[in-house]
Short mmCIF file of C-alpha atoms in Angstrom, two decimals:
data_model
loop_
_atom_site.label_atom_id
_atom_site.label_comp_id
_atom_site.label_asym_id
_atom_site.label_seq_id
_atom_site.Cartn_x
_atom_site.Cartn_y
_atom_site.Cartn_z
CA UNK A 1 -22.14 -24.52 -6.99
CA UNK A 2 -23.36 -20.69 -6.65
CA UNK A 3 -21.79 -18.72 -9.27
CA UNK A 4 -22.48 -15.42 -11.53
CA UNK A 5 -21.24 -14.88 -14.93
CA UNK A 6 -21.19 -11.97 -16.68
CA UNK A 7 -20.78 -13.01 -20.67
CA UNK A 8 -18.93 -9.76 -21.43
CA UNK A 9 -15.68 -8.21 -20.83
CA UNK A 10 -16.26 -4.78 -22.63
CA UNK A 11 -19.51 -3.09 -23.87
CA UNK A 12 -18.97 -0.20 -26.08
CA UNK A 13 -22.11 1.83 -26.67
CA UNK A 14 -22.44 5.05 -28.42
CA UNK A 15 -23.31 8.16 -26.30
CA UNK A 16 -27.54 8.54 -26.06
CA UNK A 17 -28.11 5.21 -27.14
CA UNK A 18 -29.71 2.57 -24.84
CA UNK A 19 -26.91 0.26 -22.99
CA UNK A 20 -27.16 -3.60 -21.77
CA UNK A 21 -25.28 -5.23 -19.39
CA UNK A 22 -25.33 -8.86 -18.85
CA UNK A 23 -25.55 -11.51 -15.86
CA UNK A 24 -26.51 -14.82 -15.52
CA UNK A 25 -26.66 -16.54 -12.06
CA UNK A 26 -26.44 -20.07 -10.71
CA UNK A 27 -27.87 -20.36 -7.03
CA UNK A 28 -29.76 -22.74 -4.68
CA UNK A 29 -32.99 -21.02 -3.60
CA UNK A 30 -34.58 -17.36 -4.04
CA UNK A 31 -31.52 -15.10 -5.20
CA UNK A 32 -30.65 -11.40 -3.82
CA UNK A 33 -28.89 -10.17 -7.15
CA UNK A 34 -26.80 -6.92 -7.00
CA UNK A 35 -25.52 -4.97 -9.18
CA UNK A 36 -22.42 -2.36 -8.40
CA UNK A 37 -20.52 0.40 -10.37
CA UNK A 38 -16.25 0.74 -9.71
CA UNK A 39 -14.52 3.92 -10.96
CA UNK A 40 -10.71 3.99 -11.86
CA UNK A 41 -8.89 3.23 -7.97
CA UNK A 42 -12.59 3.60 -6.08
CA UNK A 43 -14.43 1.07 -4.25
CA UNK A 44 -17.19 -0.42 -5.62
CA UNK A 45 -20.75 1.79 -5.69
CA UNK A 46 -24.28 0.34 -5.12
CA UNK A 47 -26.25 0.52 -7.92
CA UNK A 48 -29.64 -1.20 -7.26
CA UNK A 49 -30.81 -4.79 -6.05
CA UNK A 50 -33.51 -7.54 -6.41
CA UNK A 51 -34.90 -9.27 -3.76
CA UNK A 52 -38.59 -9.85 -4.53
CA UNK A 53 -41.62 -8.98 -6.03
CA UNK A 54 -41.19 -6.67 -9.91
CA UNK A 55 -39.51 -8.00 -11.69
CA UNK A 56 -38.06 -4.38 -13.02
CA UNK A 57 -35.78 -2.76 -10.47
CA UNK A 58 -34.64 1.01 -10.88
CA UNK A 59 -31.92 2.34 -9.11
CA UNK A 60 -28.98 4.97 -8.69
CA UNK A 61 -28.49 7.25 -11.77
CA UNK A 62 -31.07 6.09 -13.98
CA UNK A 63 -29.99 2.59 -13.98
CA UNK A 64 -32.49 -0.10 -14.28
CA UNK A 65 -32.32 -4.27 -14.07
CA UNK A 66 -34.65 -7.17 -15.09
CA UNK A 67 -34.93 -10.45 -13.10
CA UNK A 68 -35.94 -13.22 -15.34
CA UNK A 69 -36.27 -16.14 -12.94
CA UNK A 70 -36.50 -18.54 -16.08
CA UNK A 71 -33.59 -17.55 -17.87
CA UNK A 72 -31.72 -16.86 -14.66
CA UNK A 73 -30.50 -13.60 -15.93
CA UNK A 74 -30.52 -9.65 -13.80
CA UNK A 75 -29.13 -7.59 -16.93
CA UNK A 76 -28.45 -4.07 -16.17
CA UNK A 77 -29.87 -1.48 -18.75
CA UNK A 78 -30.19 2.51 -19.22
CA UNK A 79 -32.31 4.03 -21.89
CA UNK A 80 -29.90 6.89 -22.45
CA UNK A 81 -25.87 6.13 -22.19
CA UNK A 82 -23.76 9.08 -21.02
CA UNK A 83 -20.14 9.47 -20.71
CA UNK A 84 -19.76 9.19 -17.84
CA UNK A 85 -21.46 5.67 -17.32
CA UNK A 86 -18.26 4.77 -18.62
CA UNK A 87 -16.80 2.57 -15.97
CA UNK A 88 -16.07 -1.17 -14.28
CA UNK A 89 -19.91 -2.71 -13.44
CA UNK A 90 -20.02 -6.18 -11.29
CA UNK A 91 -23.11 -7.66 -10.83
CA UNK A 92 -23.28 -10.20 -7.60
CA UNK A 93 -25.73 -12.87 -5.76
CA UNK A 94 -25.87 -12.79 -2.30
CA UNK A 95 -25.89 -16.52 -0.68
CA UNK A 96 -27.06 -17.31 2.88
CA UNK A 97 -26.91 -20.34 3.50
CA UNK A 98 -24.47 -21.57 6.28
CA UNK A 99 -22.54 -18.40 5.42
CA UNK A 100 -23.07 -15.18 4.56
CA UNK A 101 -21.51 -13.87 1.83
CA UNK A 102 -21.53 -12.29 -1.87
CA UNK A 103 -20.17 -13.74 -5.18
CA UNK A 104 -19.48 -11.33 -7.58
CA UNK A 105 -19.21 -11.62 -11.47
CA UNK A 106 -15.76 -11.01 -12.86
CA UNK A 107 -17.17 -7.35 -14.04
CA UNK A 108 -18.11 -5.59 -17.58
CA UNK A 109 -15.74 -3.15 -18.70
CA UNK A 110 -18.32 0.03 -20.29
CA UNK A 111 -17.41 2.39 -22.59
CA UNK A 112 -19.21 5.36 -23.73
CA UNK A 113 -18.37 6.70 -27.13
CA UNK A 114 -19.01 10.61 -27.41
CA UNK B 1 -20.73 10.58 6.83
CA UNK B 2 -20.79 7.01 7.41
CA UNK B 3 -18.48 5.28 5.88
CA UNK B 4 -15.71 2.82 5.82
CA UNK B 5 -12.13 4.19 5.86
CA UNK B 6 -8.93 2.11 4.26
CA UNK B 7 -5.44 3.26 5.15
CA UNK B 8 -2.48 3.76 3.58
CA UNK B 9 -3.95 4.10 -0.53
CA UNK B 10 -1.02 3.25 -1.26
CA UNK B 11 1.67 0.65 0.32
CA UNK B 12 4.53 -0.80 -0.75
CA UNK B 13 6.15 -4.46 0.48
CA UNK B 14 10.04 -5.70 0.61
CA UNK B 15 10.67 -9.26 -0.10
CA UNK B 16 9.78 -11.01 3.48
CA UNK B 17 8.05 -8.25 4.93
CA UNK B 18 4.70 -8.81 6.84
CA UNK B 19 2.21 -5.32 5.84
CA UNK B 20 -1.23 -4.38 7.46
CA UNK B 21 -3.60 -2.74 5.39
CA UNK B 22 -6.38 -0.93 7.67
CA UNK B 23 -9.89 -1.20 7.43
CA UNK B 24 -12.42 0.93 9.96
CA UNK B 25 -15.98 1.35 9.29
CA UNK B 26 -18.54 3.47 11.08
CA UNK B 27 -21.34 1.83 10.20
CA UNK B 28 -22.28 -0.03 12.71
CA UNK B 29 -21.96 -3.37 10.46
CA UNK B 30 -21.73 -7.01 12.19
CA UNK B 31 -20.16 -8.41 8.94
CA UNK B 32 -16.86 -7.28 7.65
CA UNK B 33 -15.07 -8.74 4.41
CA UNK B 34 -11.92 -8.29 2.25
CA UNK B 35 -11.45 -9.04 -1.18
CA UNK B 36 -8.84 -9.02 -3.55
CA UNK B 37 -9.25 -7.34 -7.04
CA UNK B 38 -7.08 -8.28 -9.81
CA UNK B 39 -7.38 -7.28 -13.64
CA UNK B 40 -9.66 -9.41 -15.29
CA UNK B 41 -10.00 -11.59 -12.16
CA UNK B 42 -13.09 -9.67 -10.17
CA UNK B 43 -13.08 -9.44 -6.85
CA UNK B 44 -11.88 -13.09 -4.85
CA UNK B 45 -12.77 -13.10 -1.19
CA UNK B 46 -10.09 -13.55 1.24
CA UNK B 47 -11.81 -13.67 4.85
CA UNK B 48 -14.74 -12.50 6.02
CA UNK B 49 -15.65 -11.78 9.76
CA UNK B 50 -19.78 -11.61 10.89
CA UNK B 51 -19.04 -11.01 14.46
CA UNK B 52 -16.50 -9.73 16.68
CA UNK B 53 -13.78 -12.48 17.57
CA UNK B 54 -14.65 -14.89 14.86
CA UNK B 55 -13.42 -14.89 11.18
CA UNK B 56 -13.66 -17.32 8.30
CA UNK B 57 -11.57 -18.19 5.50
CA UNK B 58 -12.82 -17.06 1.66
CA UNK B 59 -11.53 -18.70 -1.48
CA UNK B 60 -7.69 -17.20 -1.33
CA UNK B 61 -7.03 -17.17 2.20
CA UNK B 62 -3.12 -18.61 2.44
CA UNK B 63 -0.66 -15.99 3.13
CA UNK B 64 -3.06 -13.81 4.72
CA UNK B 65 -4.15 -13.18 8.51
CA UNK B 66 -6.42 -11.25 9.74
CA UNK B 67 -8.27 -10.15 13.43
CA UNK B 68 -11.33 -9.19 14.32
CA UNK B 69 -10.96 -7.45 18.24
CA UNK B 70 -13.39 -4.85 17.54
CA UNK B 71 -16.66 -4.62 15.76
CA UNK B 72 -15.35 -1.34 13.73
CA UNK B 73 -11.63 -2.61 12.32
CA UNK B 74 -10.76 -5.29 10.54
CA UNK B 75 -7.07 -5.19 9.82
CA UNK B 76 -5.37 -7.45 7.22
CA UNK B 77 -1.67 -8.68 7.37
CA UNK B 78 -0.29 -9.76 4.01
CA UNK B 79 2.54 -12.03 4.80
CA UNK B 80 5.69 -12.88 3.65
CA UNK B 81 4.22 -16.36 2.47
CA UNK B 82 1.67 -14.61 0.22
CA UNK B 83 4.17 -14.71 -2.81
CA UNK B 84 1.96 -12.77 -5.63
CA UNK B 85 1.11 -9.67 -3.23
CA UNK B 86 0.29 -7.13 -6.26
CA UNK B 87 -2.89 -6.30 -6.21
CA UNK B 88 -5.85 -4.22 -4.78
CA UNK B 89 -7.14 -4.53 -1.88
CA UNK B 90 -11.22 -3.71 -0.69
CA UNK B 91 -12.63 -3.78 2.50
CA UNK B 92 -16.43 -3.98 2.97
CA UNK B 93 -19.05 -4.23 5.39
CA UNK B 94 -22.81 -4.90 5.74
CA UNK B 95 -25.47 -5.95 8.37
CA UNK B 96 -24.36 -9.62 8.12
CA UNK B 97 -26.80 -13.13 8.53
CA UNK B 98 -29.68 -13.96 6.84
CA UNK B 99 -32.10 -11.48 8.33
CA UNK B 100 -29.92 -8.97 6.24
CA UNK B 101 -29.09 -10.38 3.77
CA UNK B 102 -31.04 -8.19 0.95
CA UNK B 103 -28.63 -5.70 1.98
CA UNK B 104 -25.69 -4.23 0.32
CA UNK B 105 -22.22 -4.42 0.65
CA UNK B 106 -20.62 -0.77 1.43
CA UNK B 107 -16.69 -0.83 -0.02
CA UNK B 108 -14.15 1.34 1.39
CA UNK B 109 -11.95 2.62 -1.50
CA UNK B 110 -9.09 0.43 -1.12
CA UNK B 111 -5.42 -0.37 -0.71
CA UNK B 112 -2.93 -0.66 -3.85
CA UNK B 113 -0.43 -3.02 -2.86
CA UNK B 114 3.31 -3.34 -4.86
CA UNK B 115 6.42 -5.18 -4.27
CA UNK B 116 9.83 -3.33 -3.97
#
């Protein structure tokens, strides 16, 4: 079965110090990973995406993620934590097989310390 | 702005009452979805829709309904038979199939639904 797990309910990282996120996926095939950002009674936010080729994806607001095919694992990382990083993160695998849709993880709760 | 609109923020249900939460997205997305979000829980998938006039069931679909009559709404009708209502609600689109499917998911910023 296609599932994502993310190992983590709550990350608390101290303000300026680099911040890991975790996800491990379970798919048939090449995976399209995804990783989104929720704010307190928001929708969810793209962050960034794999879908081939470097294995080191940047995206939105200095955000960056690492596809390890081997390990099965896209964990989100930022060099520099800020405040206001602090918020709901989901990361999510897009399957295409007969249908089209995306599973998401059950989402990483981040808190910044100032 | 493109975007994807969800009406009312907030709604409120009596015991047996049928609501519609409203979902409209200028996008220009084939696929439409709605999820449920509930502490702890992530986000479930109730139905999804990839085209106009056709829908399919997601993982929590009983006590729900939903319609698909024009490519830009995709209204969803909580019913009385969905007996754990509480929750909040997203609507999403994206340029559906497998030709798109390294694209995102754009989320409108959702419905908070209570019981009375």
């Amino acid at each position: 079965a296609q599932s994502v797990a993310q190992p983590e309910d709550q990350v608390n990282v101290a303000e300026g110090n680099p911040l890991t996120v975790k996800c491990t996926y379970s798919v048939s095939g090449n995976p399209y990973l995804f990783w989104y950002v929720q704010y307190p009674n928001r929708g969810l936010q793209f962050l960034l995406k794999y879908i081939t080729g470097d294995n080191l994806v940047k995206g939105s607001y200095g955000f960056e993620a690492e596809f390890n095919k081997s390990q099965t694992s896209f964990h989100l990382k930022k060099p520099s934590a800020l405040v206001s990083d602090s918020a709901l993160y989901f990361c999510a695998v897009r399957v295409t097989l007969r249908d089209d849709k995306i599973i998401f993880g059950k989402g990483t709760r981040l808190h910044i310390l100032p | 702005d493109g975007g994807i609109t969800q009406s009312p923020k907030y709604l409120f249900r009596k015991e047996g009452q049928n609501v519609t939460l409203s979902c409209e997205q200028n996008l220009n997305h084939d696929a439409m979805y709605w999820y449920r979000q509930d502490p702890g829980q992530g986000l479930r998938l109730i139905y999804y829709s990839q085209i106009v006039n056709d829908f399919q069931k997601g993982d929590i679909a009983e006590g729900y309904s939903v319609s698909r009559e024009k490519k830009e709404s995709f209204p969803l009708t909580v019913t009385s038979a969905q007996k754990n209502p509480t929750a909040f609600y997203l609507c999403a689109s994206s340029n559906g199939g497998s030709f798109y499917s390294n694209q995102p998911q754009h989320f409108g910023d959702g419905t908070r639904l209570s019981i009375l």
